[in-house]
Coordinates of C-alpha atoms and ligand atoms in Angstrom, one line a residue:
Chain A
X1 CA 58.0 71.4 -4.5
X2 CA 60.4 68.8 -3.3
X3 CA 59.8 65.0 -4.9
X4 CA 60.9 63.8 -1.4
X5 CA 60.4 65.3 2.2
X6 CA 60.5 64.5 5.7
X7 CA 58.3 65.8 8.4
X8 CA 58.6 65.3 12.1
X9 CA 56.9 66.7 15.3
X10 CA 56.5 64.6 18.1
X11 CA 55.8 67.7 20.6
X12 CA 52.4 67.2 22.4
X13 CA 50.5 70.4 22.1
X14 CA 48.5 71.1 25.0
X15 CA 46.4 74.5 24.2
X16 CA 43.5 76.7 25.2
X17 CA 41.6 77.8 28.2
X18 CA 42.8 76.3 31.6
X19 CA 45.9 74.6 29.7
X20 CA 48.3 75.3 32.5
X21 CA 46.2 73.1 34.8
X22 CA 47.0 70.2 32.8
X23 CA 50.8 70.5 33.7
X24 CA 50.7 68.8 37.1
X25 CA 49.1 65.8 35.3
X26 CA 51.6 65.7 32.8
X27 CA 54.4 65.8 35.4
X28 CA 52.8 63.0 37.5
X29 CA 52.2 60.9 34.4
X30 CA 55.9 60.8 33.8
X31 CA 56.5 60.5 37.5
X32 CA 58.2 63.6 38.1
X33 CA 58.5 65.0 41.8
X34 CA 61.0 67.5 41.5
X35 CA 60.4 69.5 38.6
X36 CA 62.5 72.8 38.1
X37 CA 61.4 76.2 36.6
X38 CA 63.7 77.9 34.3
X39 CA 62.6 81.4 33.3
X40 CA 63.9 85.0 33.2
X41 CA 63.2 88.1 35.4
X42 CA 60.7 89.7 33.0
X43 CA 58.4 86.6 33.3
X44 CA 58.7 86.8 37.1
X45 CA 57.9 90.7 37.3
X46 CA 55.0 90.3 34.8
X47 CA 53.3 87.8 37.5
X48 CA 53.5 84.9 34.9
X49 CA 54.9 82.5 37.4
X50 CA 52.1 82.7 39.6
X51 CA 49.4 80.9 37.5
X52 CA 51.9 78.1 37.1
X53 CA 52.8 77.5 40.4
X54 CA 49.3 77.9 41.7
X55 CA 48.1 75.5 39.2
X56 CA 50.7 73.0 40.2
X57 CA 50.6 73.3 44.1
X58 CA 46.9 72.8 43.9
X59 CA 47.4 69.3 42.5
X60 CA 50.2 68.9 45.2
X61 CA 53.2 69.2 42.8
X62 CA 55.8 71.6 44.1
X63 CA 59.0 72.8 42.5
X64 CA 62.2 71.6 43.5
X65 CA 64.2 74.5 42.0
X66 CA 63.3 77.9 40.4
X67 CA 66.0 79.8 38.2
X68 CA 64.5 83.1 37.2
X69 CA 67.7 84.9 35.9
X70 CA 68.1 83.9 32.4
X71 CA 69.5 86.9 30.5
X72 CA 68.1 88.0 27.0
X73 CA 71.2 86.4 25.4
X74 CA 72.1 83.3 27.3
X75 CA 75.3 82.1 27.6
X76 CA 77.3 78.8 28.4
X77 CA 78.0 80.3 31.9
X78 CA 74.2 80.6 32.7
X79 CA 73.7 77.0 31.3
X80 CA 76.4 75.7 33.7
X81 CA 75.1 77.6 36.6
X82 CA 71.6 76.1 36.2
X83 CA 72.7 72.7 35.4
X84 CA 74.6 72.7 38.7
X85 CA 71.3 74.1 40.4
X86 CA 69.6 71.1 38.9
X87 CA 71.9 68.4 40.1
X88 CA 72.3 69.9 43.6
X89 CA 68.4 70.1 44.0
X90 CA 68.1 66.6 42.5
X91 CA 65.4 67.6 39.9
X92 CA 64.0 65.3 37.7
X93 CA 62.2 67.5 34.8
X94 CA 62.9 70.9 33.3
X95 CA 60.0 73.4 32.6
X96 CA 60.9 76.5 30.7
X97 CA 58.5 79.4 30.9
X98 CA 59.4 82.3 28.7
X99 CA 60.5 83.4 25.2
X100 CA 63.3 82.2 23.0
X101 CA 66.1 82.8 25.3
X102 CA 64.6 81.0 28.3
X103 CA 63.5 78.2 26.0
X104 CA 67.0 77.7 24.4
X105 CA 68.6 77.8 27.7
X106 CA 66.5 75.1 29.0
X107 CA 67.2 72.8 26.2
X108 CA 71.0 73.3 26.6
X109 CA 70.5 72.7 30.4
X110 CA 68.9 69.3 29.5
X111 CA 71.7 68.4 27.5
X112 CA 74.2 68.8 30.4
X113 CA 72.1 67.3 33.2
X114 CA 71.2 64.2 31.0
X115 CA 74.6 63.7 29.2
X116 CA 76.8 64.9 32.1
X117 CA 79.7 67.1 32.4
X118 CA 80.2 70.9 32.5
X119 CA 81.2 71.6 29.0
X120 CA 78.0 72.4 26.8
X121 CA 80.2 73.3 24.0
X122 CA 81.2 69.5 23.5
X123 CA 77.7 68.9 22.5
X124 CA 77.2 71.5 19.7
X125 CA 76.7 70.8 16.2
X126 CA 74.3 68.5 14.5
X127 CA 73.5 64.7 15.3
X128 CA 75.8 64.7 18.6
X129 CA 73.1 63.5 20.9
X130 CA 72.0 60.0 20.5
X131 CA 69.7 59.4 22.9
X132 CA 66.3 61.0 24.6
X133 CA 67.1 63.6 27.3
X134 CA 65.4 64.4 30.6
X135 CA 61.6 65.1 30.5
X136 CA 61.1 68.7 29.3
X137 CA 58.3 71.2 29.0
X138 CA 57.9 74.5 27.7
X139 CA 55.4 77.3 28.5
X140 CA 55.7 80.1 25.9
X141 CA 55.3 83.7 27.1
X142 CA 55.7 85.3 23.7
X143 CA 53.7 84.3 20.5
X144 CA 56.5 84.3 17.7
X145 CA 59.7 82.2 18.0
X146 CA 58.0 78.7 17.7
X147 CA 61.2 77.4 19.7
X148 CA 58.8 75.1 21.8
X149 CA 58.5 72.8 18.7
X150 CA 61.9 73.4 17.1
X151 CA 64.9 71.1 17.5
X152 CA 67.5 73.7 17.6
X153 CA 69.0 76.0 20.5
X154 CA 71.7 78.6 20.0
X155 CA 73.9 79.4 23.2
X156 CA 76.5 82.1 23.2
X157 CA 80.0 81.1 24.4
X158 CA 81.2 84.2 25.8
X159 CA 84.9 83.2 26.7
X160 CA 85.4 82.4 23.0
X161 CA 82.9 85.1 21.7
X162 CA 81.0 82.6 19.3
X163 CA 77.5 81.5 19.0
X164 CA 77.1 77.4 19.5
X165 CA 74.2 76.0 17.6
X166 CA 72.7 72.8 18.7
X167 CA 70.5 70.6 16.5
X168 CA 68.9 67.3 17.5
X169 CA 65.3 66.0 17.7
X170 CA 66.2 65.2 21.2
X171 CA 66.3 68.8 22.2
X172 CA 62.1 68.8 21.4
X173 CA 60.0 69.1 24.4
X174 CA 57.6 66.4 25.7
X175 CA 55.0 69.0 25.6
X176 CA 54.2 72.5 24.9
X177 CA 51.6 74.3 27.0
X178 CA 50.0 77.1 25.3
X179 CA 47.7 79.0 27.5
X180 CA 46.3 82.6 26.5
X181 CA 46.9 83.9 30.1
X182 CA 50.7 83.6 29.3
X183 CA 50.6 86.1 26.7
X184 CA 47.7 88.5 27.7
X185 CA 50.1 90.9 29.0
X186 CA 52.7 91.1 26.4
X187 CA 53.2 95.0 25.6
X188 CA 52.0 96.0 21.9
X189 CA 55.2 96.3 20.3
X190 CA 56.5 92.9 21.4
X191 CA 53.2 91.4 20.3
X192 CA 53.5 93.0 16.8
X193 CA 57.1 92.0 16.3
X194 CA 56.8 88.5 17.4
X195 CA 53.7 87.9 15.5
X196 CA 55.6 89.2 12.4
X197 CA 58.3 86.9 13.2
X198 CA 55.5 84.0 13.1
X199 CA 54.2 85.4 9.8
X200 CA 57.6 85.2 8.3
X201 CA 58.2 81.6 9.5
X202 CA 54.9 80.6 8.0
X203 CA 55.6 82.8 4.7
X204 CA 59.2 81.4 4.1
X205 CA 58.0 77.9 5.1
X206 CA 55.3 78.0 2.4
X207 CA 57.5 79.7 -0.3
X208 CA 61.2 78.4 0.3
X209 CA 62.7 75.3 -1.4
X210 CA 62.2 72.6 1.4
X211 CA 58.3 73.2 1.5
X212 CA 56.3 70.1 1.7
X213 CA 52.6 69.3 1.9
X214 CA 52.4 68.6 5.7
X215 CA 54.3 72.0 6.6
X216 CA 52.2 73.8 4.0
X217 CA 49.2 72.9 6.0
X218 CA 50.5 74.3 9.4
X219 CA 52.1 77.6 7.5
X220 CA 48.6 78.3 5.9
X221 CA 46.7 77.8 9.2
X222 CA 49.2 80.0 10.9
X223 CA 48.9 82.7 8.3
X224 CA 45.0 82.7 8.7
X225 CA 45.0 83.1 12.4
X226 CA 47.6 85.9 12.2
X227 CA 45.5 87.6 9.3
X228 CA 42.5 87.3 11.6
X229 CA 43.8 88.1 14.9
X230 CA 46.8 90.3 15.0
X231 CA 45.2 93.7 14.4
X232 CA 42.4 92.8 16.7
X233 CA 44.6 91.9 19.6
X234 CA 46.5 95.2 18.9
X235 CA 43.3 97.1 19.2
X236 CA 42.0 95.1 22.2
X237 CA 44.9 93.6 24.1
X238 CA 42.6 91.7 26.4
X239 CA 40.9 89.6 23.8
X240 CA 41.6 86.3 24.9
X241 CA 40.7 84.3 21.8
X242 CA 42.6 86.6 19.8
X243 CA 45.6 86.0 22.0
X244 CA 45.3 82.2 21.7
X245 CA 45.0 82.5 17.8
X246 CA 48.4 84.3 17.9
X247 CA 49.9 81.7 20.3
X248 CA 48.5 78.7 18.2
X249 CA 49.9 80.5 14.9
X250 CA 53.3 80.8 16.5
X251 CA 53.3 77.1 17.3
X252 CA 51.9 76.0 14.0
X253 CA 54.6 78.4 11.9
X254 CA 57.3 76.9 14.2
X255 CA 56.1 73.3 13.2
X256 CA 56.3 74.4 9.7
X257 CA 59.4 76.3 9.5
X258 CA 61.4 73.6 11.6
X259 CA 60.3 71.3 8.9
X260 CA 61.0 73.2 5.6
X261 CA 63.3 75.9 7.0
X262 CA 63.1 79.5 6.4
X263 CA 65.1 81.6 3.6
X264 CA 66.4 85.2 3.0
X265 CA 64.5 87.2 5.4
X266 CA 65.7 85.1 8.2
X267 CA 69.4 85.4 6.7
X268 CA 69.1 89.2 6.7
X269 CA 67.5 89.1 10.1
X270 CA 70.0 87.0 11.5
X271 CA 73.1 89.3 10.2
X272 CA 71.2 92.5 11.1
X273 CA 70.5 91.1 14.6
X274 CA 73.8 90.2 15.1
X275 CA 75.4 93.6 13.8
X276 CA 72.9 96.1 15.2
X277 CA 71.2 94.4 18.0
X278 CA 67.8 94.7 16.8
X279 CA 65.1 92.2 18.1
X280 CA 64.6 89.4 15.8
X281 CA 60.9 90.0 15.2
X282 CA 61.4 93.4 14.1
X283 CA 64.2 92.3 11.6
X284 CA 61.6 90.0 10.1
X285 CA 59.1 92.9 9.8
X286 CA 61.5 95.0 8.2
X287 CA 62.7 92.7 5.5
X288 CA 59.6 90.4 4.8
X289 CA 57.9 92.6 1.9
X290 CA 61.4 93.4 0.3
X291 CA 62.3 89.8 0.3
X292 CA 58.8 88.6 -1.4
X293 CA 59.3 91.4 -4.0
X294 CA 62.9 90.1 -4.7
X295 CA 61.6 86.4 -5.1
X296 CA 58.4 87.4 -6.7
X297 CA 59.0 85.5 -10.0
X298 CA 60.1 82.3 -8.4
X299 CA 57.2 82.2 -5.8
X300 CA 54.5 83.8 -7.7
X301 CA 52.2 80.6 -7.5
X302 CA 52.5 79.9 -3.8
X303 CA 52.5 83.6 -2.8
X304 CA 49.2 84.1 -4.7
X305 CA 47.6 81.1 -2.7
X306 CA 48.7 83.0 0.6
X307 CA 46.4 85.9 -0.2
X308 CA 43.5 83.6 0.7
X309 CA 44.6 82.8 4.1
X310 CA 46.1 86.3 4.9
X311 CA 43.1 88.3 3.4
X312 CA 40.3 85.9 3.4
X313 CA 38.1 84.6 0.6
X314 CA 36.4 87.9 -0.6
X315 CA 39.9 89.6 -1.1
X316 CA 41.0 86.4 -2.8
X317 CA 38.0 86.0 -5.2
X318 CA 37.9 89.7 -6.0
X319 CA 41.6 89.8 -7.1
X320 CA 42.5 88.6 -10.5
X321 CA 44.8 85.5 -10.5
X322 CA 47.8 87.3 -12.1
X323 CA 47.6 90.0 -9.4
X324 CA 47.4 87.9 -6.4
X325 CA 50.9 87.4 -5.4
X326 CA 51.4 91.4 -5.7
X327 CA 48.3 91.7 -3.5
X328 CA 49.7 89.5 -0.8
X329 CA 52.8 91.7 -0.6
X330 CA 50.7 94.8 -0.3
X331 CA 48.7 93.1 2.1
X332 CA 51.9 92.4 4.4
X333 CA 52.9 96.2 3.6
X334 CA 49.3 97.3 4.6
X335 CA 49.8 95.2 8.0
X336 CA 53.1 96.9 8.7
X337 CA 51.6 100.3 8.2
X338 CA 48.8 99.4 10.7
X339 CA 51.3 98.1 13.1
X340 CA 53.3 101.3 12.8
X341 CA 50.2 103.4 13.1
X342 CA 49.5 101.3 16.3
X343 CA 52.7 100.8 18.4
X344 CA 55.3 102.7 16.0
X345 CA 57.0 99.2 15.0
X346 CA 59.7 100.4 12.5
X347 CA 58.9 99.7 8.9
X348 CA 62.4 100.7 7.3
X349 CA 65.9 100.2 8.7
X350 CA 66.1 104.2 8.6
X351 CA 62.9 104.1 11.1
X352 CA 64.8 101.9 13.5
X353 CA 67.1 104.7 14.4
X354 CA 69.6 102.0 15.4
X355 CA 71.3 101.0 11.8
X356 CA 73.9 103.3 10.0
X357 CA 74.0 103.0 6.4
X358 CA 77.8 102.4 6.6
X359 CA 76.6 99.0 8.2
X360 CA 74.7 97.6 5.1
X361 CA 77.9 96.2 3.3
X362 CA 78.5 94.3 6.6
X363 CA 75.1 92.9 7.0
X364 CA 75.2 91.7 3.3
X365 CA 78.2 90.0 3.8
X366 CA 77.2 88.4 6.9
X367 CA 73.6 87.3 5.4
X368 CA 75.2 85.5 2.6
X369 CA 77.0 83.3 5.0
X370 CA 73.8 82.3 7.0
X371 CA 72.7 78.7 6.6
X372 CA 69.0 79.6 5.5
X373 CA 70.2 81.4 2.3
X374 CA 70.4 78.0 1.0
X375 CA 66.8 77.4 1.1
X376 CA 65.7 80.7 -0.5
X377 CA 64.2 80.1 -4.0
X378 CA 66.6 82.6 -5.7
X379 CA 70.4 82.5 -5.6
X380 CA 71.0 85.8 -4.0
X381 CA 74.3 87.3 -4.7
X382 CA 76.2 89.9 -2.7
X383 CA 74.8 92.5 -5.4
X384 CA 71.3 91.4 -5.0
X385 CA 71.4 91.5 -1.2
X386 CA 73.0 94.8 -1.2
X387 CA 70.5 96.3 -3.3
X388 CA 67.7 94.8 -1.3
X389 CA 69.0 96.4 1.7
X390 CA 69.3 99.6 0.0
X391 CA 65.2 99.4 -0.6
X392 CA 64.9 98.3 2.9
X393 CA 66.7 101.5 4.2
X394 CA 63.8 103.5 3.1
Chain B
X1 CA 69.7 35.1 -11.2
X2 CA 70.8 37.2 -14.2
X3 CA 68.5 40.0 -12.8
X4 CA 70.0 40.2 -9.4
X5 CA 73.5 39.9 -11.3
X6 CA 72.7 43.0 -13.2
X7 CA 71.0 45.0 -10.2
X8 CA 74.5 44.3 -8.3
X9 CA 76.5 45.3 -11.2
X10 CA 74.1 48.5 -11.4
X11 CA 75.0 49.0 -7.9
X12 CA 78.7 48.6 -8.4
X13 CA 78.7 51.2 -11.3
X14 CA 76.8 53.8 -9.3
X15 CA 79.5 53.3 -6.5
X16 CA 82.2 53.6 -9.1
X17 CA 80.7 56.6 -10.8
X18 CA 80.4 58.4 -7.4
X19 CA 83.9 57.6 -6.5
X20 CA 85.2 58.8 -9.7
X21 CA 83.1 62.0 -9.5
X22 CA 84.5 62.8 -6.4
X23 CA 87.9 62.6 -7.6
X24 CA 87.1 64.7 -10.6
X25 CA 85.6 67.2 -8.3
X26 CA 88.7 67.0 -6.1
X27 CA 91.0 67.8 -8.6
X28 CA 88.8 70.3 -10.4
X29 CA 88.6 72.0 -7.1
X30 CA 92.2 72.5 -6.9
X31 CA 92.4 73.5 -10.6
X32 CA 89.9 76.1 -10.3
X33 CA 91.1 77.8 -7.1
X34 CA 94.3 78.8 -9.1
X35 CA 92.6 81.1 -11.6
X36 CA 88.9 81.8 -10.9
X37 CA 88.5 85.0 -9.0
X38 CA 85.0 84.2 -7.8
X39 CA 86.5 80.9 -6.1
X40 CA 89.4 82.4 -4.8
X41 CA 87.6 85.3 -3.2
X42 CA 85.3 82.8 -1.5
X43 CA 87.7 80.3 -0.5
X44 CA 89.9 83.3 1.2
X45 CA 87.1 83.4 3.5
X46 CA 87.7 80.1 5.1
X47 CA 90.5 79.8 7.9
X48 CA 93.7 78.4 6.6
X49 CA 94.1 74.9 6.7
X50 CA 90.6 74.2 6.7
X51 CA 89.6 70.7 5.8
X52 CA 86.6 69.9 3.9
X53 CA 85.2 66.6 3.5
X54 CA 82.5 65.2 1.2
X55 CA 81.5 61.8 2.0
X56 CA 78.9 59.0 1.7
X57 CA 77.4 57.2 4.7
X58 CA 78.7 54.8 6.1
X59 CA 82.1 54.3 4.5
X60 CA 82.7 56.4 1.4
X61 CA 83.6 56.9 -1.2
X62 CA 84.9 60.5 0.0
X63 CA 86.5 63.6 -1.2
X64 CA 88.6 65.8 1.1
X65 CA 90.1 69.1 0.3
X66 CA 92.2 71.6 2.2
X67 CA 92.1 75.3 2.0
X68 CA 96.1 76.1 2.2
X69 CA 95.6 79.8 2.7
X70 CA 95.0 82.8 0.2
X71 CA 92.1 81.0 -1.6
X72 CA 94.3 78.0 -2.6
X73 CA 92.4 74.6 -2.5
X74 CA 94.5 71.5 -2.3
X75 CA 93.0 67.9 -3.0
X76 CA 93.7 65.6 -0.3
X77 CA 92.7 62.5 -2.2
X78 CA 89.9 60.0 -1.7
X79 CA 91.5 58.1 1.3
X80 CA 92.3 61.0 3.3
X81 CA 91.6 60.0 7.1
X82 CA 93.0 63.0 9.2
X83 CA 90.8 65.5 11.2
X84 CA 88.0 67.2 9.4
X85 CA 86.8 70.8 10.3
X86 CA 83.6 70.7 8.0
X87 CA 81.8 67.7 6.6
X88 CA 78.9 67.1 4.3
X89 CA 77.8 63.4 4.6
X90 CA 75.1 62.0 2.0
X91 CA 72.9 59.6 3.9
X92 CA 73.2 57.0 1.3
X93 CA 75.0 56.2 -2.0
X94 CA 71.8 56.8 -4.1
X95 CA 71.4 60.3 -2.9
X96 CA 75.0 61.1 -3.7
X97 CA 74.2 59.7 -7.1
X98 CA 71.2 61.9 -7.7
X99 CA 73.3 65.0 -7.1
X100 CA 76.6 63.7 -8.8
X101 CA 74.5 62.7 -11.8
X102 CA 72.9 66.3 -11.9
X103 CA 69.4 64.7 -11.2
X104 CA 69.1 66.7 -8.1
X105 CA 70.5 70.2 -7.3
X106 CA 72.9 70.5 -4.5
X107 CA 70.4 72.9 -2.8
X108 CA 67.6 70.4 -3.3
X109 CA 69.5 67.6 -1.6
X110 CA 70.0 70.2 1.5
X111 CA 66.1 70.7 1.1
X112 CA 65.3 67.0 0.9
X113 CA 67.5 66.0 3.9
X114 CA 69.8 63.8 2.1
X115 CA 72.8 65.2 3.8
X116 CA 74.0 65.9 7.2
X117 CA 76.3 68.9 7.9
X118 CA 78.8 68.8 10.5
X119 CA 80.5 72.2 11.1
X120 CA 80.1 75.8 10.9
X121 CA 77.3 76.2 8.8
X122 CA 78.6 79.5 7.4
X123 CA 81.2 77.7 6.1
X124 CA 79.2 74.9 4.5
X125 CA 77.1 77.8 2.7
X126 CA 80.4 79.1 1.4
X127 CA 81.5 75.9 0.1
X128 CA 78.3 75.2 -1.5
X129 CA 78.9 78.4 -3.4
X130 CA 82.0 77.1 -4.4
X131 CA 80.9 73.9 -5.6
X132 CA 77.8 75.6 -7.5
X133 CA 80.6 77.8 -9.2
X134 CA 82.4 74.9 -10.2
X135 CA 79.6 73.4 -11.8
X136 CA 78.3 76.6 -13.5
X137 CA 81.9 76.7 -15.1
X138 CA 82.7 73.3 -15.9
X139 CA 79.3 71.9 -17.0
X140 CA 77.5 72.5 -20.4
X141 CA 75.1 75.4 -19.7
X142 CA 72.1 73.1 -20.2
X143 CA 73.3 70.4 -17.5
X144 CA 74.8 73.3 -15.0
X145 CA 71.3 74.7 -15.2
X146 CA 69.8 71.2 -13.5
X147 CA 72.7 71.3 -11.1
X148 CA 72.3 74.8 -9.7
X149 CA 69.7 77.3 -8.5
X150 CA 70.5 80.1 -10.7
X151 CA 73.1 80.1 -13.6
X152 CA 75.2 83.1 -13.0
X153 CA 74.3 85.8 -15.6
X154 CA 77.7 87.2 -15.9
X155 CA 79.2 83.9 -16.8
X156 CA 79.3 84.2 -20.8
X157 CA 81.2 81.8 -22.9
X158 CA 84.3 84.0 -23.2
X159 CA 84.8 83.5 -19.5
X160 CA 83.5 80.0 -19.3
X161 CA 85.3 78.2 -22.0
X162 CA 89.1 79.1 -21.3
X163 CA 88.2 78.3 -17.7
X164 CA 86.4 74.8 -18.4
X165 CA 89.2 74.1 -20.8
X166 CA 91.7 75.0 -18.3
X167 CA 90.1 72.7 -15.4
X168 CA 89.7 69.8 -17.6
X169 CA 93.4 69.8 -18.7
X170 CA 94.7 70.2 -15.4
X171 CA 92.2 67.6 -14.1
X172 CA 93.0 65.3 -16.9
X173 CA 97.0 65.7 -16.0
X174 CA 96.4 65.1 -12.3
X175 CA 94.0 62.3 -12.5
X176 CA 96.3 60.3 -14.9
X177 CA 99.2 60.8 -12.5
X178 CA 96.8 59.6 -9.6
X179 CA 95.8 56.4 -11.7
X180 CA 99.4 55.8 -12.5
X181 CA 100.5 56.0 -9.0
X182 CA 97.8 53.8 -7.7
X183 CA 98.5 51.3 -10.6
X184 CA 102.1 51.4 -9.5
X185 CA 101.5 50.9 -5.8
X186 CA 98.9 47.7 -6.4
Ligands
ZN1 ZN1 62.1 83.8 13.1

């Protein structure tokens, strides 16, 4: 546990029933009259724009521009295009509606329209921004990434084929609007994978080197909600309270990990995502139990504590203290089995059908250079990572 | 009066210590990249000509090294002011002192937000591994355990001792040469 820590989350959270209807008030209260929506075709096709637009028009707030073509892997070209639209239409606020890609894109657009210019790459890195950006709101439509409360964005520079990272607390939105209506129609396998991402955020935040008492509180609260509601939502997708639980858990896990970082599960997940093009949430689900096993002796105490939140007081009390850490790992495995049973979410690299054994060396090497590995409690060597991948292969 | 005098003397000593440690690390990195296979392999993964700087905000002390290619590192001195590709900046001298006096591990300093990284994170991670390896080799095991996450299991005395002696000898030579040059130029 750190002897020193920092904790920061200035994002107003607007959550629960009829949360969307608070958006027009938020916009008027900062005198925005020409807001812009940034979203993707999937969100539009799922009919998720309607409730937002309806809520705003009813309060006489109209949108000056709607961009609904954010691709799954957003690029500098998209960012430039949207920034131009914002300027043409003289917009004065940005509302991102969607998952990680739309939110990251909107963050980058906000840099360009606030700081000027066309070259988003010039603002890449840490601490480049020195002043607040334009008003920015996020309405998440997945429950997993936590991007609505993180101060990072990653945008692909397709011309130079590199990924540009942006880190600044000025990227944080003014508010995140969490409305269960926005995740109600999320298909089962995405519900499962994104919830496993949130579970991983919370678990790594709670067990890695930069943990602190404030992020611990968010992490445990997130795990409790996921433990209680994930399978319930899988069985009954229209469970509004369960959907809200997962969305809130995702935001809380986001607050936790943006303050105490993540570890080896994410290092492996980032590498696998880049090399095999698997969705991030699925990668998290694939690696979580194996990494917990690998870290076990260094995280026995916090992992034992997590059993209480994941499985509830009865299971916790019935498990001898010396077995609680192992039982937490079994609970995660059990959860993965249940998800596999309900929506065929793969549990091993082999089950994905998209990873070749010949790619494992490459994944291991790339994982070793991932920034999150710094915060992993154990110093993972190439050999460690390689044998972990062998186990995760299945 | 005496109290404030000794406090400022302590602060001056701390600054000198950090400066000296940076200088030592610069020479040691140069030396170790000539014979330690682990460091050479790690350094090979960095672009040729990459300049890495570790510094203390707002104005030093600092340490700059260059990867001249093929895993070889070159110490650029404490006053390097050319372009930098990757930098790790301590927010305060006190934080640099905590790390360089082995009271806080480098990874702890990362976790505790003691420093700001600018540049490719993958290279910063690689550089951290090189610094860890350096500490594992040159520091007595007891102190090294306080400085790094996990002491490398395969690093026995047989590998460590000649390595450490090699580094210390080369560092001693080049530091004396440096100090002499500085004395002459003043
Ligand atoms: Zn994640």
